[in-house]
Amino acid sequence: GDSVTQMEGPVTLSEEAFLTINCTYTATGYPSLFWYVQYPGEGLQLLLKATKADDKGSNKGFEATYRKETTSFHLEKGSVQVSDSAVYFCALPGGTSYGKLTFGQGTILTVHP
Amino acid sequence: NAGVTQTPKFRILKIGQSMTLQCTQDMNHNYMYWYRQDPGMGLKLIYYSVGAGITDKGEVPNGYNVSRSTTEDFPLRLELAAPSQTSVYFCASSYQGAEAGNTIYFGEGSWLTVV
């Protein structure tokens, strides 16, 4: 079935460092791909998405490019801030239930001043 | 600008007790979901609904029940609570399914501990 694999964390960076969180997927066809972020004590919120191959999603300085050749959707940010400390989830639709998202296990990011 | 609202935010239950987690959304979304999040894990789908009167099981439905009598509300019932149900529960909604690239909107979560 459809699935997503994220790099294992946690990831600890200094402020202004470059961030990459790897995400690869297994799916039939070319599904939409999502990155969600969960700040401490809060629910998940959409960070960015790409709905077709070669699309680039971007938001708040984060970017991810939908690469069908490598079945990847890696999240990047050129200069992280302390406020980016959160858990990041890669996700794709499908699995056994129509309409839902299947999530990766999440990557904890901690950014130090 | 309420979005998805869950109550209660925190609850401690004794083994064998029952309770209902309430969820309401004011975005007129057709789809609603209940997920649980265990420490260090991703989210697992418990139940979902594609419209009023229609519900279906997700990946981990055992020990739970749902109903969808209105578009706005999607309560989750825990029967005979067990320690394995200690988790954070998230209600979510979307206009249509994620397959169409639709954003799923999440509530803030309900922290449940079963002792």
PDB file of C-alpha atoms in Angstrom:
ATOM      1  CA  GLY A   1       0.000   0.000   0.000  1.00  0.00           C
ATOM      2  CA  ASP A   2       0.882   3.649  -0.165  1.00  0.00           C
ATOM      3  CA  SER A   3       3.419   4.720   2.425  1.00  0.00           C
ATOM      4  CA  VAL A   4       5.875   7.447   3.312  1.00  0.00           C
ATOM      5  CA  THR A   5       9.257   7.211   4.994  1.00  0.00           C
ATOM      6  CA  GLN A   6      10.912  10.127   6.748  1.00  0.00           C
ATOM      7  CA  MET A   7      14.470  10.489   7.904  1.00  0.00           C
ATOM      8  CA  GLU A   8      14.873   9.569  11.509  1.00  0.00           C
ATOM      9  CA  GLY A   9      15.413  12.350  13.980  1.00  0.00           C
ATOM     10  CA  PRO A  10      15.694  14.221  16.105  1.00  0.00           C
ATOM     11  CA  VAL A  11      17.465  16.989  14.231  1.00  0.00           C
ATOM     12  CA  THR A  12      19.275  19.685  16.202  1.00  0.00           C
ATOM     13  CA  LEU A  13      20.568  22.792  14.454  1.00  0.00           C
ATOM     14  CA  SER A  14      21.902  26.207  15.285  1.00  0.00           C
ATOM     15  CA  GLU A  15      19.986  29.254  14.180  1.00  0.00           C
ATOM     16  CA  GLU A  16      20.609  30.208  10.531  1.00  0.00           C
ATOM     17  CA  ALA A  17      21.736  26.687   9.609  1.00  0.00           C
ATOM     18  CA  PHE A  18      20.461  24.913   6.503  1.00  0.00           C
ATOM     19  CA  LEU A  19      17.759  22.319   7.015  1.00  0.00           C
ATOM     20  CA  THR A  20      16.929  19.212   5.026  1.00  0.00           C
ATOM     21  CA  ILE A  21      14.419  16.611   6.150  1.00  0.00           C
ATOM     22  CA  ASN A  22      14.215  13.664   3.787  1.00  0.00           C
ATOM     23  CA  CYS A  23      10.947  12.091   2.737  1.00  0.00           C
ATOM     24  CA  THR A  24      10.420   9.287   0.236  1.00  0.00           C
ATOM     25  CA  TYR A  25       7.163   7.696  -0.723  1.00  0.00           C
ATOM     26  CA  THR A  26       5.719   4.544  -2.229  1.00  0.00           C
ATOM     27  CA  ALA A  27       2.495   4.988  -4.135  1.00  0.00           C
ATOM     28  CA  THR A  28       0.514   4.016  -7.171  1.00  0.00           C
ATOM     29  CA  GLY A  29       0.522   6.884  -9.628  1.00  0.00           C
ATOM     30  CA  TYR A  30       1.392  10.438  -8.652  1.00  0.00           C
ATOM     31  CA  PRO A  31      -0.453  11.455  -5.512  1.00  0.00           C
ATOM     32  CA  SER A  32      -0.476  14.890  -3.922  1.00  0.00           C
ATOM     33  CA  LEU A  33       2.246  15.244  -1.299  1.00  0.00           C
ATOM     34  CA  PHE A  34       2.129  17.252   1.896  1.00  0.00           C
ATOM     35  CA  TRP A  35       4.296  18.542   4.709  1.00  0.00           C
ATOM     36  CA  TYR A  36       2.548  19.233   7.990  1.00  0.00           C
ATOM     37  CA  VAL A  37       4.083  20.910  11.040  1.00  0.00           C
ATOM     38  CA  GLN A  38       3.159  20.464  14.692  1.00  0.00           C
ATOM     39  CA  TYR A  39       4.330  23.152  17.104  1.00  0.00           C
ATOM     40  CA  PRO A  40       4.590  22.217  20.793  1.00  0.00           C
ATOM     41  CA  GLY A  41       1.196  21.626  22.363  1.00  0.00           C
ATOM     42  CA  GLU A  42      -0.696  22.257  19.144  1.00  0.00           C
ATOM     43  CA  GLY A  43      -2.408  20.312  16.395  1.00  0.00           C
ATOM     44  CA  LEU A  44      -0.957  19.735  12.962  1.00  0.00           C
ATOM     45  CA  GLN A  45      -1.143  22.437  10.355  1.00  0.00           C
ATOM     46  CA  LEU A  46      -0.353  22.362   6.677  1.00  0.00           C
ATOM     47  CA  LEU A  47       3.082  23.743   5.888  1.00  0.00           C
ATOM     48  CA  LEU A  48       3.135  23.177   2.133  1.00  0.00           C
ATOM     49  CA  LYS A  49       1.966  20.812  -0.548  1.00  0.00           C
ATOM     50  CA  ALA A  50       2.514  19.814  -4.171  1.00  0.00           C
ATOM     51  CA  THR A  51      -0.256  18.317  -6.232  1.00  0.00           C
ATOM     52  CA  LYS A  52       1.676  17.010  -9.223  1.00  0.00           C
ATOM     53  CA  ALA A  53       5.106  15.827 -10.223  1.00  0.00           C
ATOM     54  CA  ASP A  54       7.829  18.513 -10.531  1.00  0.00           C
ATOM     55  CA  ASP A  55       5.744  21.003  -8.557  1.00  0.00           C
ATOM     56  CA  LYS A  56       7.461  22.956  -5.799  1.00  0.00           C
ATOM     57  CA  GLY A  57       5.549  23.785  -2.664  1.00  0.00           C
ATOM     58  CA  SER A  58       6.730  26.678  -0.522  1.00  0.00           C
ATOM     59  CA  ASN A  59       5.694  28.513   2.613  1.00  0.00           C
ATOM     60  CA  LYS A  60       7.409  30.430   5.425  1.00  0.00           C
ATOM     61  CA  GLY A  61      10.808  29.968   3.764  1.00  0.00           C
ATOM     62  CA  PHE A  62      10.382  26.194   3.500  1.00  0.00           C
ATOM     63  CA  GLU A  63      10.410  24.449   0.141  1.00  0.00           C
ATOM     64  CA  ALA A  64       9.877  20.939  -1.161  1.00  0.00           C
ATOM     65  CA  THR A  65       9.967  19.675  -4.735  1.00  0.00           C
ATOM     66  CA  TYR A  66       7.919  16.712  -5.897  1.00  0.00           C
ATOM     67  CA  ARG A  67      10.421  14.450  -7.664  1.00  0.00           C
ATOM     68  CA  LYS A  68       8.827  11.429  -9.272  1.00  0.00           C
ATOM     69  CA  GLU A  69      12.161  10.038 -10.507  1.00  0.00           C
ATOM     70  CA  THR A  70      13.399   9.561  -6.972  1.00  0.00           C
ATOM     71  CA  THR A  71       9.912   9.332  -5.341  1.00  0.00           C
ATOM     72  CA  SER A  72      10.966  12.036  -2.923  1.00  0.00           C
ATOM     73  CA  PHE A  73       9.603  15.217  -1.378  1.00  0.00           C
ATOM     74  CA  HIS A  74      12.442  16.517   0.788  1.00  0.00           C
ATOM     75  CA  LEU A  75      11.802  19.555   2.963  1.00  0.00           C
ATOM     76  CA  GLU A  76      14.412  22.343   2.923  1.00  0.00           C
ATOM     77  CA  LYS A  77      14.958  25.720   4.491  1.00  0.00           C
ATOM     78  CA  GLY A  78      17.975  27.888   3.912  1.00  0.00           C
ATOM     79  CA  SER A  79      18.168  29.525   7.337  1.00  0.00           C
ATOM     80  CA  VAL A  80      16.233  28.105  10.272  1.00  0.00           C
ATOM     81  CA  GLN A  81      15.025  30.094  13.254  1.00  0.00           C
ATOM     82  CA  VAL A  82      14.349  29.105  16.840  1.00  0.00           C
ATOM     83  CA  SER A  83      10.646  29.482  16.066  1.00  0.00           C
ATOM     84  CA  ASP A  84      10.925  26.627  13.521  1.00  0.00           C
ATOM     85  CA  SER A  85      11.399  24.141  16.359  1.00  0.00           C
ATOM     86  CA  ALA A  86       8.564  21.670  15.859  1.00  0.00           C
ATOM     87  CA  VAL A  87       7.719  18.200  14.580  1.00  0.00           C
ATOM     88  CA  TYR A  88       7.501  17.873  10.802  1.00  0.00           C
ATOM     89  CA  PHE A  89       5.397  15.223   9.077  1.00  0.00           C
ATOM     90  CA  CYS A  90       5.498  14.147   5.479  1.00  0.00           C
ATOM     91  CA  ALA A  91       2.185  12.754   4.226  1.00  0.00           C
ATOM     92  CA  LEU A  92       0.377  11.430   1.197  1.00  0.00           C
ATOM     93  CA  PRO A  93      -3.234  10.484   0.548  1.00  0.00           C
ATOM     94  CA  GLY A  94      -4.602   7.002   0.420  1.00  0.00           C
ATOM     95  CA  GLY A  95      -3.919   3.719   2.033  1.00  0.00           C
ATOM     96  CA  THR A  96      -6.910   1.649   2.931  1.00  0.00           C
ATOM     97  CA  SER A  97      -9.255   4.572   3.539  1.00  0.00           C
ATOM     98  CA  TYR A  98     -10.184   7.020   0.823  1.00  0.00           C
ATOM     99  CA  GLY A  99      -9.733  10.663   1.613  1.00  0.00           C
ATOM    100  CA  LYS A 100      -7.351  10.310   4.507  1.00  0.00           C
ATOM    101  CA  LEU A 101      -3.648  11.077   4.823  1.00  0.00           C
ATOM    102  CA  THR A 102      -0.965   8.552   5.625  1.00  0.00           C
ATOM    103  CA  PHE A 103       1.750  10.183   7.722  1.00  0.00           C
ATOM    104  CA  GLY A 104       5.414   9.509   8.202  1.00  0.00           C
ATOM    105  CA  GLN A 105       6.624   9.028  11.743  1.00  0.00           C
ATOM    106  CA  GLY A 106       7.591  12.685  12.127  1.00  0.00           C
ATOM    107  CA  THR A 107      10.936  14.424  12.548  1.00  0.00           C
ATOM    108  CA  ILE A 108      11.591  16.495  15.636  1.00  0.00           C
ATOM    109  CA  LEU A 109      13.519  19.667  14.850  1.00  0.00           C
ATOM    110  CA  THR A 110      15.154  21.702  17.598  1.00  0.00           C
ATOM    111  CA  VAL A 111      16.853  24.976  16.713  1.00  0.00           C
ATOM    112  CA  HIS A 112      19.205  26.580  19.247  1.00  0.00           C
ATOM    113  CA  PRO A 113      20.059  30.298  19.329  1.00  0.00           C
TER     114      PRO A 113
ATOM    115  CA  ASN B   1     -12.396  31.847  13.113  1.00  0.00           C
ATOM    116  CA  ALA B   2     -12.886  28.615  15.082  1.00  0.00           C
ATOM    117  CA  GLY B   3     -12.033  25.875  12.526  1.00  0.00           C
ATOM    118  CA  VAL B   4     -11.960  22.460  14.227  1.00  0.00           C
ATOM    119  CA  THR B   5     -12.755  22.494  17.935  1.00  0.00           C
ATOM    120  CA  GLN B   6     -12.168  19.520  20.239  1.00  0.00           C
ATOM    121  CA  THR B   7     -13.156  19.028  23.854  1.00  0.00           C
ATOM    122  CA  PRO B   8     -11.933  18.170  26.396  1.00  0.00           C
ATOM    123  CA  LYS B   9      -8.284  19.129  26.023  1.00  0.00           C
ATOM    124  CA  PHE B  10      -7.132  16.896  28.861  1.00  0.00           C
ATOM    125  CA  ARG B  11      -8.779  13.940  30.554  1.00  0.00           C
ATOM    126  CA  ILE B  12      -7.768  11.155  32.906  1.00  0.00           C
ATOM    127  CA  LEU B  13      -9.883   8.015  32.783  1.00  0.00           C
ATOM    128  CA  LYS B  14      -9.875   4.914  34.899  1.00  0.00           C
ATOM    129  CA  ILE B  15      -9.678   1.517  33.244  1.00  0.00           C
ATOM    130  CA  GLY B  16     -13.141   0.409  32.170  1.00  0.00           C
ATOM    131  CA  GLN B  17     -14.686   3.879  32.101  1.00  0.00           C
ATOM    132  CA  SER B  18     -16.230   5.330  28.984  1.00  0.00           C
ATOM    133  CA  MET B  19     -16.169   8.822  27.563  1.00  0.00           C
ATOM    134  CA  THR B  20     -16.867  10.856  24.467  1.00  0.00           C
ATOM    135  CA  LEU B  21     -14.462  13.228  22.776  1.00  0.00           C
ATOM    136  CA  GLN B  22     -16.403  16.001  21.116  1.00  0.00           C
ATOM    137  CA  CYS B  23     -15.446  17.507  17.772  1.00  0.00           C
ATOM    138  CA  THR B  24     -17.122  20.237  15.783  1.00  0.00           C
ATOM    139  CA  GLN B  25     -16.101  22.173  12.689  1.00  0.00           C
ATOM    140  CA  ASP B  26     -17.547  25.362  11.277  1.00  0.00           C
ATOM    141  CA  MET B  27     -16.102  25.186   7.762  1.00  0.00           C
ATOM    142  CA  ASN B  28     -18.941  23.144   6.236  1.00  0.00           C
ATOM    143  CA  HIS B  29     -16.495  20.363   5.445  1.00  0.00           C
ATOM    144  CA  ASN B  30     -17.779  17.052   4.169  1.00  0.00           C
ATOM    145  CA  TYR B  31     -14.924  14.889   5.451  1.00  0.00           C
ATOM    146  CA  MET B  32     -14.071  14.436   9.094  1.00  0.00           C
ATOM    147  CA  TYR B  33     -11.470  12.228  10.743  1.00  0.00           C
ATOM    148  CA  TRP B  34     -10.241  11.014  14.081  1.00  0.00           C
ATOM    149  CA  TYR B  35      -6.543  10.259  14.446  1.00  0.00           C
ATOM    150  CA  ARG B  36      -4.494   9.164  17.412  1.00  0.00           C
ATOM    151  CA  GLN B  37      -0.866  10.047  17.937  1.00  0.00           C
ATOM    152  CA  ASP B  38       1.316   7.923  20.172  1.00  0.00           C
ATOM    153  CA  PRO B  39       4.700   9.199  21.415  1.00  0.00           C
ATOM    154  CA  GLY B  40       7.353   9.173  18.697  1.00  0.00           C
ATOM    155  CA  MET B  41       4.905   7.862  16.150  1.00  0.00           C
ATOM    156  CA  GLY B  42       2.995   9.316  13.276  1.00  0.00           C
ATOM    157  CA  LEU B  43      -0.754   9.586  13.257  1.00  0.00           C
ATOM    158  CA  LYS B  44      -3.019   6.595  12.877  1.00  0.00           C
ATOM    159  CA  LEU B  45      -6.549   6.930  11.529  1.00  0.00           C
ATOM    160  CA  ILE B  46      -9.253   5.634  13.865  1.00  0.00           C
ATOM    161  CA  TYR B  47     -12.469   6.476  11.998  1.00  0.00           C
ATOM    162  CA  TYR B  48     -13.516   8.825   9.264  1.00  0.00           C
ATOM    163  CA  SER B  49     -16.672  10.167   7.678  1.00  0.00           C
ATOM    164  CA  VAL B  50     -17.351  11.481   4.184  1.00  0.00           C
ATOM    165  CA  GLY B  51     -20.643  13.096   5.119  1.00  0.00           C
ATOM    166  CA  ALA B  52     -23.511  13.142   7.594  1.00  0.00           C
ATOM    167  CA  GLY B  53     -24.779   9.642   8.260  1.00  0.00           C
ATOM    168  CA  ILE B  54     -21.708   7.947   6.767  1.00  0.00           C
ATOM    169  CA  THR B  55     -18.811   6.615   8.813  1.00  0.00           C
ATOM    170  CA  ASP B  56     -16.105   4.040   8.194  1.00  0.00           C
ATOM    171  CA  LYS B  57     -13.250   2.396  10.020  1.00  0.00           C
ATOM    172  CA  GLY B  58      -9.676   3.482   9.675  1.00  0.00           C
ATOM    173  CA  GLU B  59      -6.516   1.623  10.648  1.00  0.00           C
ATOM    174  CA  VAL B  60      -7.107   1.309  14.401  1.00  0.00           C
ATOM    175  CA  PRO B  61     -10.873   1.324  15.138  1.00  0.00           C
ATOM    176  CA  ASN B  62     -11.029  -1.288  17.914  1.00  0.00           C
ATOM    177  CA  GLY B  63     -12.313   0.115  21.187  1.00  0.00           C
ATOM    178  CA  TYR B  64     -13.880   3.174  19.577  1.00  0.00           C
ATOM    179  CA  ASN B  65     -17.166   4.226  18.028  1.00  0.00           C
ATOM    180  CA  VAL B  66     -18.278   7.278  16.102  1.00  0.00           C
ATOM    181  CA  SER B  67     -21.418   8.876  14.762  1.00  0.00           C
ATOM    182  CA  ARG B  68     -22.054  11.690  12.290  1.00  0.00           C
ATOM    183  CA  SER B  69     -25.581  12.974  12.630  1.00  0.00           C
ATOM    184  CA  THR B  70     -24.743  16.471  11.376  1.00  0.00           C
ATOM    185  CA  THR B  71     -22.153  17.960   9.035  1.00  0.00           C
ATOM    186  CA  GLU B  72     -20.572  19.877  11.903  1.00  0.00           C
ATOM    187  CA  ASP B  73     -20.155  17.241  14.596  1.00  0.00           C
ATOM    188  CA  PHE B  74     -18.156  14.022  14.759  1.00  0.00           C
ATOM    189  CA  PRO B  75     -17.890  12.673  18.330  1.00  0.00           C
ATOM    190  CA  LEU B  76     -15.581   9.792  19.219  1.00  0.00           C
ATOM    191  CA  ARG B  77     -16.752   7.359  21.879  1.00  0.00           C
ATOM    192  CA  LEU B  78     -14.314   5.305  23.932  1.00  0.00           C
ATOM    193  CA  GLU B  79     -15.931   2.251  25.470  1.00  0.00           C
ATOM    194  CA  LEU B  80     -14.287   0.394  28.348  1.00  0.00           C
ATOM    195  CA  ALA B  81     -11.099   2.435  28.388  1.00  0.00           C
ATOM    196  CA  ALA B  82      -7.822   0.542  28.417  1.00  0.00           C
ATOM    197  CA  PRO B  83      -4.257   1.765  29.079  1.00  0.00           C
ATOM    198  CA  SER B  84      -3.478   1.146  25.401  1.00  0.00           C
ATOM    199  CA  GLN B  85      -5.833   4.016  24.589  1.00  0.00           C
ATOM    200  CA  THR B  86      -3.592   6.519  26.347  1.00  0.00           C
ATOM    201  CA  SER B  87      -2.750   8.846  23.506  1.00  0.00           C
ATOM    202  CA  VAL B  88      -3.308  12.251  21.959  1.00  0.00           C
ATOM    203  CA  TYR B  89      -6.420  12.363  19.818  1.00  0.00           C
ATOM    204  CA  PHE B  90      -6.864  14.720  16.907  1.00  0.00           C
ATOM    205  CA  CYS B  91     -10.052  15.503  15.105  1.00  0.00           C
ATOM    206  CA  ALA B  92      -9.678  16.855  11.583  1.00  0.00           C
ATOM    207  CA  SER B  93     -11.767  17.897   8.619  1.00  0.00           C
ATOM    208  CA  SER B  94     -11.478  18.685   4.932  1.00  0.00           C
ATOM    209  CA  TYR B  95     -13.811  19.829   2.199  1.00  0.00           C
ATOM    210  CA  GLN B  96     -12.982  16.813   0.068  1.00  0.00           C
ATOM    211  CA  GLY B  97     -10.486  13.987   0.323  1.00  0.00           C
ATOM    212  CA  ALA B  98      -6.753  14.481   0.413  1.00  0.00           C
ATOM    213  CA  GLU B  99      -6.457  12.704  -2.963  1.00  0.00           C
ATOM    214  CA  ALA B 100      -7.651  15.907  -4.605  1.00  0.00           C
ATOM    215  CA  GLY B 101      -4.907  17.879  -2.879  1.00  0.00           C
ATOM    216  CA  ASN B 102      -7.307  19.200  -0.263  1.00  0.00           C
ATOM    217  CA  THR B 103      -5.878  20.474   2.978  1.00  0.00           C
ATOM    218  CA  ILE B 104      -6.880  18.617   6.112  1.00  0.00           C
ATOM    219  CA  TYR B 105      -7.430  20.933   9.078  1.00  0.00           C
ATOM    220  CA  PHE B 106      -6.683  19.661  12.564  1.00  0.00           C
ATOM    221  CA  GLY B 107      -7.993  20.490  15.968  1.00  0.00           C
ATOM    222  CA  GLU B 108      -5.611  21.215  18.826  1.00  0.00           C
ATOM    223  CA  GLY B 109      -5.774  17.714  20.252  1.00  0.00           C
ATOM    224  CA  SER B 110      -7.150  15.945  23.294  1.00  0.00           C
ATOM    225  CA  TRP B 111      -4.668  14.402  25.719  1.00  0.00           C
ATOM    226  CA  LEU B 112      -6.158  11.236  27.231  1.00  0.00           C
ATOM    227  CA  THR B 113      -4.571   9.148  29.962  1.00  0.00           C
ATOM    228  CA  VAL B 114      -6.069   5.838  31.087  1.00  0.00           C
ATOM    229  CA  VAL B 115      -4.912   4.650  34.504  1.00  0.00           C
TER     230      VAL B 115
END
